Amino acid sequence: MQRFRILWLVGIAGWLVSCGFEPTTAPWVPPPAAAISKSVTPREPCRTNLPEKRALFGDLHIHTGVSMDANSLGTVATPDDAYRYAQGEAIEVYSGDPARGMRSARIDRPLDFAAVTDHAEWMAEVSLCTTQGSPTYDTKGCRIYRGEDESWLARLLGLKGFRARIGGLIGLTGRRSDVCGDDDLICRAELGEVWRANQAATERAYDRSGACAFTSLHAWEYSHSPYSSKVHRNVILRNEIVPELPISSLETPREIDLRHQLVDLCNDTKSGCEAIAIPHNPNLSNGQMFKVEYASLPEEEQRREAALRARLEPIVEMMQIKGESECRNGMYQVVGEPDELCNFEKARDLGGQEFEDCEEGAGRGAQAGRGCSSRTDFVRYALLEGLREKKRIGVNPYPFGFIGSTDNHMATPGAVSEDDIPYKFGTTTEKLLTVGDAKRGPAFWNPGGLAGVWAEENTRDAIFDALKRKESFATSGPRIVPRFFGGWDLDPEICGSESFAKAGYRAGVPMGGQLPGRPPTAKAPGFAVSALADPGTPARPGGLLQRLQIIKAWVGEDGLFHQEVHDVAGTAENGAGVDSATCEPSGPGATALCGVWRDSGFDPSLDAVYYARVVENPSCRWSARLCLSLPAAERPDGCAAGRLPETIQERAWTSPIAYAP
């Protein structure tokens, strides 16, 4: 019987998007309309506008009860709730315990900006099945989704809970005809209604007064999971001029086609619509996220596709609830000294499982803890894959910068405190801290990261422009403020300058930039990095800084991926630590650090990338804090010594500065 169930699971395409099957449907009829030209709503000029820019913090990856997976697991909070939470208001969220019901949630400090990125897939069905009086509310599919009925397939496969419920939405070809109607026309109409409702919430949240206190951005998530490999993207729009419908992987199952639709429906319409797509979780992509997807095309078409990807995907999400995607030691043909800080929040490694290296290939199954891992699952080496492509076809498809975000599914953007719990979904303490023999699970999650941008003011245009030029940074949660400049003639005394930023802009380029042509007299580029520690709040003070580092990476003449890590301020030997029995920190640290470094090993003939990493002193991981709050007899197995990391070192990463010969 078990073998029969497994064969059914493998053979039924479209059953579970979360398990990696690939449901697809025919394109919408009629096709989605392109964005319509109109004037954006006027706004007051911001009272604060800084030419040297200021750091703004936000979250560009948030789900509400509009998303199928969030709704199926108890989230009923709305986009309006998410934006209220981001601005500091308390909202009610599902606790994960049916007996307890809802709980109150409030962020420790308001964000500057946020985007609700509900999954485009099955938005319509969730609305139809949860809105009494909808055209298909009383269909069998909707009754299954609401838990009022059970499908024969769920009984056959022994599926319960979430997996049984979503069978009410998913048909063998992607959409259920009883829910969506003939030719999916009911779902097409409902998707438009839901998308317009999300837009209305985003408009209500945008502060157009001179205070410029909060910016909301229109967005959605395109969620393609081929064979349980994650190649999702968050689509972020400049303003309220948007396509008629969000593009989903059900109708557009190839990422290369997503990009073409974005330019056809938005960017190249001369309507004022502009979008970027932000890949996230390459760490769970089995080498799929940054594989060269256009390799079989004629070379000129390859160059066009590479240029389009570089244009539309300027940013990658480095850090979120499902782990960090910076680097990993021991990957295929990566040379240089091991980076001791590459073991940070590796979701797959925490399960203790062995997995092979994809080398030049790709695999499947990472979301379920299976399959190979590729060096391009990590952004440091994906950047180098871009340099390798540039050498091959003359165009770099991956010259991206970095942000962090949460991927929170409880409508609580910016809920990143290690004093709280990584509530991707509502769940219980026991489930959060139970590891067992799992290869994945909540215990391996973290609270997620934040997106940082350097912008003149807190407006949609300023934030969107910062993302496009990659003057952005990622943090693992704290509000660390890093700055990074590179140039041929940076003042070696820039750290003592009256204005670090003015001196950096005057003599160099900021994070996300490319070094200008090398002057004949210049031997090597110099780089300057500064950082301010997160002050935290009176109730929860922030951590102190331990050190600043600059990472250099390049593809050598040998074809190998080279990396170097240089400490430029502070030291790992500062004596700081944390008492694992109380989570009390000890030892010295800095509230501000600054350092200058010149690349003495510079080779002017080779492309290279440089980025800065800011590292805090050690502190307790969320799981250790939660374990300490429980009586010893009530602690799940994840609290046992060695099952989960007890400490972490929070950090921030700047977008890279590139050098091209």
XYZ file of C-alpha atoms in Angstrom:
661
model
C 0.000 0.000 0.000
C 2.832 2.402 0.856
C 4.474 1.755 -2.535
C 1.128 2.434 -4.219
C 0.847 5.779 -2.399
C 4.353 6.813 -3.423
C 3.672 5.998 -7.069
C 0.523 8.098 -6.944
C 2.403 11.007 -5.378
C 5.017 10.920 -8.097
C 2.501 10.533 -10.887
C 0.010 13.283 -10.037
C 1.420 16.506 -11.443
C -0.039 19.540 -9.795
C -1.020 18.115 -6.423
C 1.193 20.139 -4.127
C 3.123 23.228 -5.159
C 4.795 23.175 -1.735
C 6.104 19.674 -2.469
C 7.473 20.745 -5.794
C 5.123 19.432 -8.444
C 4.581 21.671 -11.444
C 0.900 22.381 -12.107
C 0.395 24.451 -15.210
C -2.664 25.812 -16.936
C -3.357 27.352 -20.288
C -2.727 31.103 -20.531
C -5.580 33.340 -19.471
C -8.227 34.072 -22.094
C -8.404 36.900 -22.812
C -4.703 37.564 -22.133
C -3.910 39.933 -19.240
C -3.962 43.569 -20.274
C -0.818 45.644 -20.113
C -0.512 48.548 -17.700
C -2.464 51.619 -18.789
C -0.735 54.975 -18.939
C -1.867 57.422 -16.278
C -0.486 60.058 -13.957
C 0.647 58.876 -10.549
C -1.203 60.340 -7.592
C 0.439 63.617 -6.484
C 2.255 63.765 -3.171
C 3.732 66.463 -0.989
C 7.504 66.961 -1.156
C 9.292 65.227 1.712
C 10.428 67.547 4.463
C 13.602 65.435 4.749
C 15.711 64.990 1.630
C 19.412 64.218 2.052
C 21.791 64.398 -0.948
C 24.174 61.973 0.781
C 21.177 59.693 1.399
C 20.018 57.930 4.550
C 19.518 54.296 5.481
C 15.932 53.048 5.287
C 14.840 49.629 6.539
C 12.030 47.510 5.168
C 10.675 44.099 4.255
C 9.939 43.205 0.621
C 8.690 39.655 1.186
C 5.459 39.332 3.173
C 2.402 37.085 2.876
C -1.088 37.526 4.258
C -4.270 35.463 4.299
C -4.565 36.185 0.571
C -1.788 33.626 -0.062
C -2.960 30.030 -0.332
C -0.318 28.463 1.921
C -0.662 31.140 4.607
C -4.454 30.969 4.560
C -4.434 27.160 4.674
C -2.337 27.251 7.842
C -4.516 29.713 9.713
C -3.463 33.203 8.620
C -6.483 35.435 8.091
C -4.757 38.813 8.497
C -5.105 41.088 5.478
C -2.735 43.321 3.508
C -4.175 46.259 5.464
C -3.190 44.445 8.679
C 0.330 43.856 7.371
C 0.856 47.512 6.566
C -0.568 48.553 9.951
C 1.848 46.151 11.672
C 4.788 47.538 9.679
C 3.925 51.026 10.950
C 3.866 49.963 14.595
C 0.230 49.044 15.259
C -0.774 45.847 17.043
C -2.684 43.270 14.995
C -4.278 39.893 15.736
C -2.536 36.835 14.255
C -3.170 33.098 14.482
C -1.292 31.490 17.370
C -1.028 28.059 15.757
C -2.994 26.499 18.621
C -6.731 26.058 17.876
C -7.458 26.140 21.601
C -5.694 29.466 22.009
C -6.876 31.016 18.757
C -5.544 34.483 18.028
C -2.778 36.453 19.729
C -1.674 40.057 19.577
C 1.498 40.927 17.649
C 3.399 44.210 17.480
C 6.736 45.114 15.918
C 9.428 46.512 18.222
C 10.120 49.461 15.860
C 8.194 50.601 12.781
C 9.675 49.965 9.348
C 10.317 52.640 6.752
C 8.880 50.609 3.861
C 7.231 47.286 3.052
C 5.654 45.316 0.213
C 2.985 42.632 0.555
C 4.039 39.887 -1.872
C 1.148 37.433 -1.844
C 1.515 34.406 -4.118
C -0.081 35.040 -7.511
C -0.908 31.330 -7.708
C -4.367 30.463 -6.314
C -5.148 33.967 -5.028
C -8.484 33.688 -6.823
C -9.408 30.262 -5.475
C -8.684 31.230 -1.875
C -10.956 34.242 -2.232
C -13.743 32.256 -3.901
C -13.616 29.518 -1.276
C -13.501 31.816 1.766
C -15.998 34.482 0.706
C -19.587 33.476 1.437
C -21.828 34.115 -1.532
C -19.046 33.810 -4.106
C -20.034 32.041 -7.352
C -18.322 28.789 -6.343
C -18.317 28.976 -2.526
C -20.518 25.864 -2.209
C -18.610 23.668 -4.677
C -16.984 20.430 -3.565
C -13.529 21.900 -4.142
C -14.232 24.800 -1.816
C -15.761 22.530 0.824
C -12.594 20.413 0.734
C -10.458 23.542 1.073
C -12.451 24.737 4.096
C -12.112 21.307 5.744
C -15.827 20.551 5.457
C -15.357 17.608 3.114
C -12.644 15.158 2.174
C -11.420 14.249 -1.278
C -11.035 10.657 -2.461
C -7.431 11.475 -3.334
C -6.643 12.699 0.175
C -8.130 9.512 1.603
C -6.183 7.403 -0.889
C -2.882 9.096 -0.111
C -3.458 9.405 3.616
C -3.162 13.189 3.484
C -4.346 15.286 6.411
C -4.597 18.935 7.385
C -2.947 21.442 5.070
C -2.205 18.905 2.325
C -5.739 17.559 2.325
C -7.257 21.052 2.248
C -5.325 22.426 -0.684
C -6.545 19.530 -2.808
C -9.739 21.533 -2.994
C -7.915 24.203 -4.988
C -5.551 22.184 -7.144
C -6.703 20.100 -10.056
C -4.643 17.688 -12.137
C -3.820 20.505 -14.562
C -3.449 23.274 -12.012
C -6.954 24.668 -11.420
C -10.149 22.865 -10.423
C -12.960 23.408 -12.904
C -15.686 23.301 -10.249
C -14.008 26.205 -8.426
C -12.832 28.168 -11.473
C -15.638 27.497 -13.932
C -15.507 26.784 -17.655
C -12.195 27.898 -19.170
C -11.229 29.259 -15.717
C -13.214 32.434 -16.392
C -14.507 32.707 -12.812
C -10.965 32.522 -11.415
C -9.691 35.001 -13.969
C -12.304 37.535 -12.896
C -11.711 36.861 -9.189
C -7.942 37.208 -9.540
C -8.502 40.691 -10.930
C -10.705 41.563 -7.949
C -8.184 40.267 -5.405
C -5.288 42.039 -7.137
C -7.215 45.325 -7.146
C -8.034 44.872 -3.440
C -4.341 44.360 -2.652
C -3.543 47.498 -4.636
C -6.138 49.465 -2.689
C -4.578 48.374 0.619
C -1.129 49.368 -0.636
C -2.422 52.784 -1.666
C -4.091 53.354 1.714
C -0.809 52.653 3.498
C 1.404 55.013 1.485
C 2.179 58.216 3.364
C 2.002 60.994 0.778
C 2.324 63.748 3.359
C 5.473 65.771 3.822
C 6.391 63.545 6.772
C 7.154 60.667 4.371
C 6.917 58.301 7.329
C 6.083 55.079 5.480
C 6.261 53.748 1.938
C 4.229 50.823 0.631
C 5.132 49.229 -2.689
C 2.867 47.262 -5.015
C 4.103 43.711 -5.412
C 3.361 40.016 -5.758
C 5.291 36.741 -5.639
C 5.831 34.499 -8.654
C 6.252 31.044 -7.083
C 7.708 28.386 -9.341
C 8.987 25.259 -7.564
C 10.171 22.796 -10.223
C 10.512 19.415 -8.535
C 10.713 21.032 -5.082
C 13.532 23.400 -6.063
C 12.832 27.021 -5.205
C 13.147 29.540 -8.040
C 10.639 32.076 -6.721
C 10.760 35.811 -7.359
C 9.127 38.814 -5.735
C 7.965 41.312 -8.344
C 8.223 44.896 -7.033
C 6.638 47.836 -8.882
C 7.737 51.447 -8.897
C 4.261 52.961 -8.455
C 0.534 52.339 -8.774
C 0.696 51.854 -12.556
C 0.492 48.051 -12.783
C -0.522 45.231 -15.156
C -4.124 44.032 -15.068
C -3.166 40.717 -13.391
C -0.138 39.430 -11.471
C 1.878 36.891 -13.464
C 1.814 33.412 -11.928
C 3.813 30.257 -12.577
C 0.592 28.379 -13.384
C 0.203 30.210 -16.690
C 3.897 31.137 -17.061
C 5.981 28.212 -15.791
C 9.341 29.410 -17.184
C 11.229 32.234 -15.512
C 12.575 33.370 -18.873
C 8.968 33.972 -19.993
C 8.180 35.859 -16.775
C 10.793 38.423 -17.739
C 9.401 38.814 -21.242
C 5.894 39.274 -19.865
C 7.119 41.915 -17.435
C 8.539 44.017 -20.239
C 5.531 43.399 -22.502
C 2.932 44.181 -19.827
C 4.840 46.812 -17.849
C 8.367 48.069 -18.436
C 8.279 48.610 -22.195
C 4.695 49.860 -22.460
C 5.563 53.569 -22.042
C 2.749 53.665 -19.479
C 4.870 54.636 -16.468
C 4.821 51.034 -15.218
C 8.174 49.637 -14.095
C 8.946 46.356 -12.338
C 11.915 44.450 -11.018
C 11.994 40.799 -9.943
C 13.923 39.737 -6.826
C 15.015 36.064 -6.662
C 14.988 34.570 -3.193
C 16.196 31.399 -1.479
C 18.817 30.323 -4.016
C 20.039 28.197 -1.066
C 17.087 25.876 -1.780
C 17.300 25.851 -5.574
C 19.524 22.783 -6.253
C 21.478 24.925 -8.737
C 18.293 25.930 -10.601
C 18.139 29.634 -9.686
C 21.299 30.697 -11.496
C 21.700 28.022 -14.123
C 22.241 29.409 -17.621
C 18.678 28.882 -18.830
C 19.240 30.291 -22.326
C 22.310 28.193 -23.214
C 20.639 26.373 -26.120
C 19.771 29.593 -27.971
C 21.868 31.218 -30.721
C 24.603 33.351 -29.209
C 23.073 36.713 -30.057
C 19.819 35.656 -28.383
C 21.820 34.468 -25.385
C 23.289 37.946 -25.042
C 19.820 39.514 -25.230
C 18.439 37.173 -22.578
C 21.428 37.760 -20.300
C 21.027 41.529 -20.640
C 17.289 41.309 -19.920
C 17.919 39.299 -16.772
C 20.517 41.804 -15.586
C 18.070 44.639 -16.277
C 15.062 43.112 -14.507
C 16.791 41.312 -11.615
C 19.199 43.842 -10.070
C 18.771 42.505 -6.519
C 18.856 39.102 -4.779
C 17.373 38.311 -1.374
C 20.386 37.174 0.659
C 18.672 36.332 3.948
C 15.219 35.191 5.023
C 13.387 32.760 7.302
C 14.479 29.731 5.259
C 18.144 30.537 5.661
C 21.112 32.555 4.498
C 22.460 32.310 0.944
C 25.887 33.979 1.093
C 28.463 31.208 0.791
C 29.328 27.647 1.765
C 32.713 26.082 2.305
C 33.943 23.162 0.241
C 31.950 23.823 -2.933
C 33.010 22.647 -6.385
C 36.091 24.434 -7.781
C 35.943 27.245 -5.181
C 39.457 27.939 -3.940
C 40.921 30.099 -1.220
C 41.005 29.824 2.539
C 37.766 28.549 4.141
C 35.495 31.337 5.343
C 34.694 30.623 8.983
C 31.510 32.702 8.795
C 29.983 30.735 5.901
C 28.251 28.331 8.299
C 25.651 30.919 9.308
C 21.989 29.761 9.330
C 22.375 27.140 6.612
C 18.902 25.591 6.674
C 19.986 22.388 4.931
C 23.120 21.903 7.043
C 21.207 22.213 10.317
C 19.411 18.957 9.503
C 22.740 17.172 9.547
C 22.048 15.438 6.241
C 24.667 14.571 3.658
C 24.120 15.814 0.119
C 26.227 15.776 -2.996
C 27.674 18.717 -4.892
C 25.836 19.483 -8.151
C 29.164 20.599 -9.666
C 28.259 21.970 -13.126
C 24.771 20.475 -13.059
C 21.544 20.956 -11.129
C 19.226 18.794 -9.069
C 15.858 18.758 -7.375
C 14.242 18.345 -3.973
C 15.960 20.956 -1.765
C 12.705 22.178 -0.218
C 12.166 18.643 1.069
C 15.795 18.323 2.195
C 16.851 16.314 -0.838
C 19.073 16.625 -3.887
C 22.436 18.138 -4.624
C 23.665 21.581 -3.621
C 25.362 23.867 -6.122
C 27.883 26.627 -5.583
C 25.425 28.905 -7.410
C 22.928 28.293 -4.596
C 25.044 30.932 -2.830
C 25.243 34.509 -4.025
C 29.018 34.900 -3.725
C 29.522 32.199 -6.338
C 26.484 33.186 -8.417
C 28.192 36.556 -8.842
C 31.214 34.697 -10.184
C 29.033 32.602 -12.482
C 27.969 35.951 -13.942
C 31.603 36.909 -14.518
C 32.185 33.556 -16.181
C 29.198 34.175 -18.475
C 30.533 37.624 -19.307
C 33.769 36.031 -20.453
C 31.825 33.488 -22.550
C 29.233 35.694 -24.294
C 30.211 39.260 -23.374
C 27.237 39.956 -21.074
C 26.964 39.403 -17.302
C 23.437 38.224 -16.390
C 24.065 38.321 -12.618
C 25.539 41.710 -11.588
C 23.152 41.871 -8.632
C 23.089 43.571 -5.260
C 21.744 42.302 -1.927
C 18.770 42.736 0.368
C 17.280 40.683 3.179
C 13.615 40.123 4.018
C 11.494 37.693 6.011
C 9.129 35.587 3.839
C 6.830 35.853 6.826
C 3.390 34.252 6.233
C 1.610 35.891 9.172
C 1.267 39.441 7.821
C 3.961 40.698 10.229
C 6.675 42.395 8.132
C 9.927 43.025 9.949
C 9.225 40.589 12.812
C 12.908 39.660 13.074
C 13.823 39.850 16.752
C 15.709 36.852 18.153
C 13.755 37.509 21.359
C 10.657 36.474 19.448
C 10.031 33.302 17.442
C 10.345 32.794 13.665
C 6.643 32.580 12.994
C 6.614 31.785 9.292
C 3.187 30.313 10.065
C 1.245 30.115 13.298
C 2.592 27.126 15.203
C 3.194 25.857 18.715
C 6.383 25.986 20.770
C 6.554 22.184 20.733
C 6.444 22.056 16.927
C 8.980 24.863 16.632
C 11.567 23.118 18.792
C 11.034 19.498 17.779
C 13.794 18.247 15.492
C 13.479 14.451 15.509
C 15.044 13.038 12.347
C 13.695 15.865 10.197
C 15.685 17.173 7.240
C 13.745 20.425 7.356
C 11.368 22.127 9.730
C 10.661 25.205 11.838
C 13.609 24.556 14.169
C 15.914 25.211 11.212
C 14.261 28.523 10.383
C 15.378 31.901 11.691
C 13.395 35.134 12.138
C 14.566 36.404 8.755
C 16.355 39.523 7.566
C 15.696 43.120 6.586
C 16.162 45.076 3.384
C 18.235 48.232 3.636
C 18.532 50.967 1.027
C 20.386 54.256 0.835
C 17.884 56.809 -0.463
C 17.508 60.581 -0.479
C 13.994 60.312 0.961
C 11.371 57.788 1.959
C 9.319 57.667 -1.250
C 8.520 55.018 -3.827
C 10.738 56.549 -6.497
C 13.704 56.989 -4.173
C 13.495 53.431 -2.811
C 12.910 51.878 -6.241
C 15.836 53.827 -7.704
C 18.077 52.657 -4.851
C 17.146 49.044 -5.613
C 17.824 49.541 -9.323
C 21.264 51.042 -8.762
C 21.899 48.392 -6.052
C 22.719 50.919 -3.347
C 21.233 48.427 -0.935
C 22.242 46.044 1.810
C 20.970 43.008 3.670
C 20.907 42.341 7.379
C 20.157 39.162 9.300
C 17.607 41.133 11.326
C 19.372 43.894 13.270
C 19.278 47.456 11.976
C 23.005 47.667 11.375
C 23.901 50.635 9.153
C 26.801 49.900 6.748
C 28.394 52.144 4.123
C 30.858 50.961 1.498
C 32.820 52.916 -1.098
C 35.473 51.961 -3.627
C 37.742 54.072 -5.789
C 41.208 54.603 -7.217
C 42.029 57.600 -5.075
C 40.138 57.183 -1.799
C 41.676 59.152 1.049
C 43.371 56.628 3.371
C 42.251 58.916 6.217
C 38.598 58.849 5.116
C 37.507 57.289 8.416
C 38.552 60.507 10.138
C 36.762 62.677 7.616
C 34.090 65.075 8.822
C 31.707 63.408 6.388
C 32.544 59.823 5.441
C 29.711 59.750 2.880
C 30.640 63.011 1.157
C 34.258 61.919 0.873
C 33.201 58.493 -0.436
C 30.873 59.859 -3.118
C 33.419 62.471 -4.141
C 36.310 60.069 -4.647
C 34.605 56.778 -5.441
C 31.448 54.761 -6.026
C 29.061 53.393 -3.386
C 27.863 49.836 -2.825
C 26.259 48.509 -5.991
C 28.475 50.589 -8.249
C 31.208 49.755 -10.733
C 34.676 51.224 -10.443
C 35.385 53.743 -13.212
C 38.168 53.164 -15.680
C 41.558 52.697 -14.042
C 43.748 55.800 -14.253
C 47.218 55.141 -15.715
C 48.843 55.996 -12.394
C 46.603 53.799 -10.231
C 48.044 50.487 -9.126
C 45.070 49.071 -7.227
C 41.610 50.106 -6.001
C 40.957 51.068 -2.413
C 37.828 50.443 -0.363
C 36.371 52.043 2.741
C 33.675 50.551 4.940
C 31.964 51.946 8.013
C 29.141 50.632 10.155
C 26.952 51.717 13.033
C 25.586 49.137 15.459
C 21.857 48.674 15.908
C 20.953 50.658 19.048
C 17.926 48.441 19.646
C 15.266 49.602 22.078
C 15.375 50.325 25.830
C 13.753 46.947 26.452
C 15.932 45.094 23.942
C 19.299 46.801 23.359
C 21.097 45.936 20.125
C 24.310 43.980 19.869
C 27.789 45.492 19.641
C 29.960 45.178 16.536
C 32.908 42.803 16.464
C 34.537 43.433 13.060
C 34.280 44.672 9.500
C 35.376 42.522 6.574
C 35.818 42.961 2.836
C 35.281 39.929 0.637
C 36.955 39.779 -2.768
C 35.920 37.185 -5.364
C 37.030 36.571 -8.940
C 37.306 33.910 -11.643
C 40.961 33.115 -12.258
C 42.712 32.363 -15.512
C 42.488 28.757 -14.296
C 38.681 28.947 -14.462
C 38.380 28.398 -10.709
C 36.278 30.563 -8.374
C 38.627 32.438 -6.024
C 37.706 34.108 -2.730
C 39.494 36.116 -0.066
C 38.219 37.516 3.238
C 40.002 40.491 4.805
C 39.385 41.911 8.288
C 39.640 45.696 8.013
C 38.445 46.866 11.442
C 37.846 45.177 14.772
C 38.914 41.618 15.535
C 37.471 38.175 16.150
C 39.714 37.972 19.199
C 38.014 40.761 21.122
C 37.009 38.414 23.953
C 33.278 38.925 23.520
C 30.948 36.065 24.317
C 27.544 35.099 25.629
C 26.467 33.035 28.639
C 24.420 30.186 27.156
C 22.690 29.639 30.507
C 21.295 33.188 30.637
C 21.887 34.671 27.166
C 23.703 37.583 28.799
C 26.441 39.041 26.551
C 29.909 39.807 27.880
C 33.085 41.425 26.672
C 33.893 44.505 24.609
C 32.441 45.574 21.294
C 31.953 48.695 19.228
C 28.996 50.934 18.475
C 30.816 52.110 15.331
C 33.667 50.765 13.213
C 35.468 52.038 10.125
C 38.302 50.681 8.032
C 40.176 51.174 4.749
C 41.709 48.432 2.626
C 43.672 48.429 -0.625
C 43.796 45.324 -2.812
C 47.501 44.515 -2.877
C 46.849 41.394 -4.981
C 44.963 43.296 -7.678
C 45.181 41.941 -11.221
C 43.970 44.589 -13.693
C 43.231 41.952 -16.348
C 40.551 40.113 -14.324
C 36.978 41.050 -13.431
C 36.356 41.033 -9.678
C 33.656 41.808 -7.122
C 34.090 43.235 -3.627
C 31.535 43.516 -0.838
C 31.610 44.288 2.865
C 30.354 42.171 5.751
C 29.632 43.598 9.203
C 29.705 41.123 12.088
C 28.232 41.521 15.565
C 29.500 39.926 18.769
C 28.001 36.492 19.542
C 24.460 36.373 20.912
C 21.856 33.712 21.676
C 19.900 32.175 18.806
C 16.098 32.445 19.085
C 15.802 28.706 19.765
C 18.181 28.908 22.733
C 16.220 31.838 24.193
C 12.951 29.976 23.788
C 14.366 26.806 25.368
C 15.537 28.777 28.391
C 12.028 30.168 28.847
C 10.578 26.661 29.279
C 10.779 24.424 32.364
C 13.477 21.813 31.824
C 10.966 18.973 31.811
C 8.935 20.616 29.028
C 11.758 21.285 26.598
C 11.465 19.479 23.210
C 14.389 17.582 21.718
C 15.649 20.663 19.879
C 16.740 22.029 23.265
C 19.170 19.151 23.834
C 22.855 20.005 23.521
C 24.119 19.826 19.976
C 20.752 19.613 18.222
C 20.626 23.300 17.234
C 23.153 26.151 17.390
C 22.994 27.987 20.713
C 24.629 31.185 19.510
C 24.768 33.254 16.343
C 26.636 36.280 15.072
C 24.196 38.689 13.470
C 25.509 40.534 10.446
C 24.961 42.809 7.475
C 26.165 42.563 3.884
C 26.599 45.436 1.429
C 25.907 45.086 -2.264
C 29.110 44.456 -4.218
C 31.296 46.968 -6.018
C 32.463 45.561 -9.345
C 35.705 45.973 -11.264
C 35.821 45.368 -15.019
C 39.050 45.583 -17.049
